[in-house]
PDB file of C-alpha atoms in Angstrom:
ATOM      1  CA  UNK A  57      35.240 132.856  46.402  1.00 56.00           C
ATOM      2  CA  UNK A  58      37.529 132.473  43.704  1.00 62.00           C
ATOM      3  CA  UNK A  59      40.710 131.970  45.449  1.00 57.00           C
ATOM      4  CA  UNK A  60      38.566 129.565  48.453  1.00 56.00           C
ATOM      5  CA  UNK A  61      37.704 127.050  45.553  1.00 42.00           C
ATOM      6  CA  UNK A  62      42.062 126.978  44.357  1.00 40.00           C
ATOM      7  CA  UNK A  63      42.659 126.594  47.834  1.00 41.00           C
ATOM      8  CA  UNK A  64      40.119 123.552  48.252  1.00 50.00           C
ATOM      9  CA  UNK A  65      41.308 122.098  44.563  1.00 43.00           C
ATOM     10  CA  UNK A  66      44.991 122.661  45.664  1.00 40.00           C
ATOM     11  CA  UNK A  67      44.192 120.371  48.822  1.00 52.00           C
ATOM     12  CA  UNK A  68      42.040 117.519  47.431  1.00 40.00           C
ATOM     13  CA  UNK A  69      44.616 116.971  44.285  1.00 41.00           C
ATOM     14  CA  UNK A  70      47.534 117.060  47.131  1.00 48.00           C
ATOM     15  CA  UNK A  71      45.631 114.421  49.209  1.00 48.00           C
ATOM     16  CA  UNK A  72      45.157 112.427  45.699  1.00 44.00           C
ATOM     17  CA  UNK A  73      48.676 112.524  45.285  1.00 44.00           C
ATOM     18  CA  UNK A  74      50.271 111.471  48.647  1.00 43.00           C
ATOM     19  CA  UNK A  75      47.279 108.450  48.057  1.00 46.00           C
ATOM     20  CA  UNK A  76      48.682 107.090  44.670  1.00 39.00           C
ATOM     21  CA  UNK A  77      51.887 107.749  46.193  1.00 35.00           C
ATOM     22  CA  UNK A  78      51.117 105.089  48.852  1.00 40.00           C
ATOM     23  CA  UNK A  79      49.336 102.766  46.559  1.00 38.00           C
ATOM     24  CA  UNK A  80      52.518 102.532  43.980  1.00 36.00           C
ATOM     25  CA  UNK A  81      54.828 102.633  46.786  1.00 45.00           C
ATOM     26  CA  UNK A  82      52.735  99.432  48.301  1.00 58.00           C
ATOM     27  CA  UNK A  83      52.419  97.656  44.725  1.00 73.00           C
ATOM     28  CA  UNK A  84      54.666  94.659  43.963  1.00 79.00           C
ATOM     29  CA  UNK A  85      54.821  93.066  41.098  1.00 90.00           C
ATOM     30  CA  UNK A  86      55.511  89.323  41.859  1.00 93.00           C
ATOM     31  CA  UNK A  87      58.034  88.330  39.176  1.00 93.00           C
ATOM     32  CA  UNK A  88      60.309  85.611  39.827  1.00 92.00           C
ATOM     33  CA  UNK A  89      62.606  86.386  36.996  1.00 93.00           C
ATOM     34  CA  UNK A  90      63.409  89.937  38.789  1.00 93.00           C
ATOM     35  CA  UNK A  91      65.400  87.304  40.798  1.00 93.00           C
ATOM     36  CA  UNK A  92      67.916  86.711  37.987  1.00 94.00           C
ATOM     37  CA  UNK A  93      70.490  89.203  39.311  1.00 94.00           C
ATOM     38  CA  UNK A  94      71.092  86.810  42.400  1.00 94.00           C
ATOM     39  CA  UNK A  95      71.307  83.179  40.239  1.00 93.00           C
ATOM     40  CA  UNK A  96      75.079  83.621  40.261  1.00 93.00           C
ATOM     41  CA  UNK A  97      75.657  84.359  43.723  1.00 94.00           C
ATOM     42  CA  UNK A  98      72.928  81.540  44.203  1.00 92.00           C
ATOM     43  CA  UNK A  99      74.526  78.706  42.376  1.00 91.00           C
ATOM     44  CA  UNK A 100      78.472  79.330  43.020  1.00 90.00           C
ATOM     45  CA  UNK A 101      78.054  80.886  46.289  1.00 78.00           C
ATOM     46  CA  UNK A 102      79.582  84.469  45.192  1.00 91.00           C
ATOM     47  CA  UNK A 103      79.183  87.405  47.139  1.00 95.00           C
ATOM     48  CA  UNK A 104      75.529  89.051  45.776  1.00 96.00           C
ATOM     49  CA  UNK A 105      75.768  91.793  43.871  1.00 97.00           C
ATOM     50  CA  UNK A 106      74.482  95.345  44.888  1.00 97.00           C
ATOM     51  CA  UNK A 107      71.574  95.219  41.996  1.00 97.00           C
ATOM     52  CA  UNK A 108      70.537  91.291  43.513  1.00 96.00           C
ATOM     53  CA  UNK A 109      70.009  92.397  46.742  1.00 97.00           C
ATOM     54  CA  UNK A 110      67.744  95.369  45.723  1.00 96.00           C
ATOM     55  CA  UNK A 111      65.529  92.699  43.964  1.00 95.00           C
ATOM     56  CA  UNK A 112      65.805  90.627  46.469  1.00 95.00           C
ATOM     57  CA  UNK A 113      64.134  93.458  48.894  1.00 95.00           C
ATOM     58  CA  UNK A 114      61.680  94.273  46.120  1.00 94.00           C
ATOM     59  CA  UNK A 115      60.740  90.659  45.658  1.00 94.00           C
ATOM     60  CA  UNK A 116      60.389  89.866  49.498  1.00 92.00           C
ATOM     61  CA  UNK A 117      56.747  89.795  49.725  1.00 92.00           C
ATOM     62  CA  UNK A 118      56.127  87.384  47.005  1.00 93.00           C
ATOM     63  CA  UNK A 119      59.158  84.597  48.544  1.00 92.00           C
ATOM     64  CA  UNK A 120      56.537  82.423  49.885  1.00 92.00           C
ATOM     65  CA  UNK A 121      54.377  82.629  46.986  1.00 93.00           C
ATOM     66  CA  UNK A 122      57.761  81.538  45.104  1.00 92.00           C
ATOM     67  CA  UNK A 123      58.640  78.819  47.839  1.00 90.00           C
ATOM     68  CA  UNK A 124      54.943  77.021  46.985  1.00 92.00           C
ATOM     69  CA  UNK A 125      55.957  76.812  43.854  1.00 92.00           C
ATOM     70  CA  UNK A 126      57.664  73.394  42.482  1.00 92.00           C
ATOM     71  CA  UNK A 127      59.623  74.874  39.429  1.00 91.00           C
ATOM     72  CA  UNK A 128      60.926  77.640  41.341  1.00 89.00           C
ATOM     73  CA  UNK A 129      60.745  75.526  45.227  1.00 88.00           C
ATOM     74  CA  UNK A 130      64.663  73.851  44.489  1.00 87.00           C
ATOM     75  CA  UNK A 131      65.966  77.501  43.596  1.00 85.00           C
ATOM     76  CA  UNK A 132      64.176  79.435  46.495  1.00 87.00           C
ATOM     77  CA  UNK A 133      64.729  77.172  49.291  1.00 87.00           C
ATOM     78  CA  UNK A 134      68.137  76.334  48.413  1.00 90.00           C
ATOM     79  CA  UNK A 135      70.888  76.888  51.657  1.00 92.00           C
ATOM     80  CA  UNK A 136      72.766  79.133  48.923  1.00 93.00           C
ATOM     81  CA  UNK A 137      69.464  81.214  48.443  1.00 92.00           C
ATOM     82  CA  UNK A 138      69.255  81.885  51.950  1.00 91.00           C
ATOM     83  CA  UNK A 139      72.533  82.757  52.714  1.00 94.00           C
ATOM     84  CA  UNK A 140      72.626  85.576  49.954  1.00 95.00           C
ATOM     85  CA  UNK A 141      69.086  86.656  51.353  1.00 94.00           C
ATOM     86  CA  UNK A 142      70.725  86.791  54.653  1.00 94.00           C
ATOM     87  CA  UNK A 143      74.026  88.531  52.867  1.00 96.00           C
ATOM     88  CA  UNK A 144      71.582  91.066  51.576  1.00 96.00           C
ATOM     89  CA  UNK A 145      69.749  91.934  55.048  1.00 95.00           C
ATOM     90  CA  UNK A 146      66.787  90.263  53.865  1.00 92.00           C
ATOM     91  CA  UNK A 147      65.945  87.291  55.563  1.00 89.00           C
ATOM     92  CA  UNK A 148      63.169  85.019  53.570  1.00 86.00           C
ATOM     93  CA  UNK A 149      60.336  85.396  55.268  1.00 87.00           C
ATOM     94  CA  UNK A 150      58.401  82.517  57.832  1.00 87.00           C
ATOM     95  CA  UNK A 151      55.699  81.061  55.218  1.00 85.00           C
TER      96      UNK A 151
END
């Protein structure tokens, strides 16, 4: 009986952890100055650097949310800002 209810425990806390795995994995924070790393390559058209384009990828899902808004709109939907998106292998997303 003993070693049933370890074997049960053992399963459900494995099945809790692959689920929080999923849920952080799934989590972005939406934080526009994570984009800081690319406002170089943005504004003088450099090459991005390796640590801007893994923001970039991070940040994806909340580019539209930064697109809609007007302090951050010039930045975001600048050609510049696209090209180093597209420089990255992140295209900005269709909002």
């Amino acid at each position: 009986m003993t070693m049933r209810f370890v074997a049960i425990f053992a399963i459900v806390l494995f099945l809790v952890f692959v689920q929080e795995t999923k849920v952080t994995k799934a989590y972005v924070s939406c934080n526009p100055l994570q984009l800081s790393a690319c406002a170089n390559a943005i504004t003088s058209s450099t090459t991005p650097s390796s640590i801007c384009c893994s923001k970039l990828k991070e940040q994806r899902p909340c580019l539209c949310k930064y697109m809609k808004d007007p302090r951050l709109q010039k930045m975001i939907s600048s050609p510049n800002a696209k090209k180093v998106a597209s420089t990255c292998g992140s295209p900005f997303p269709n909002c």
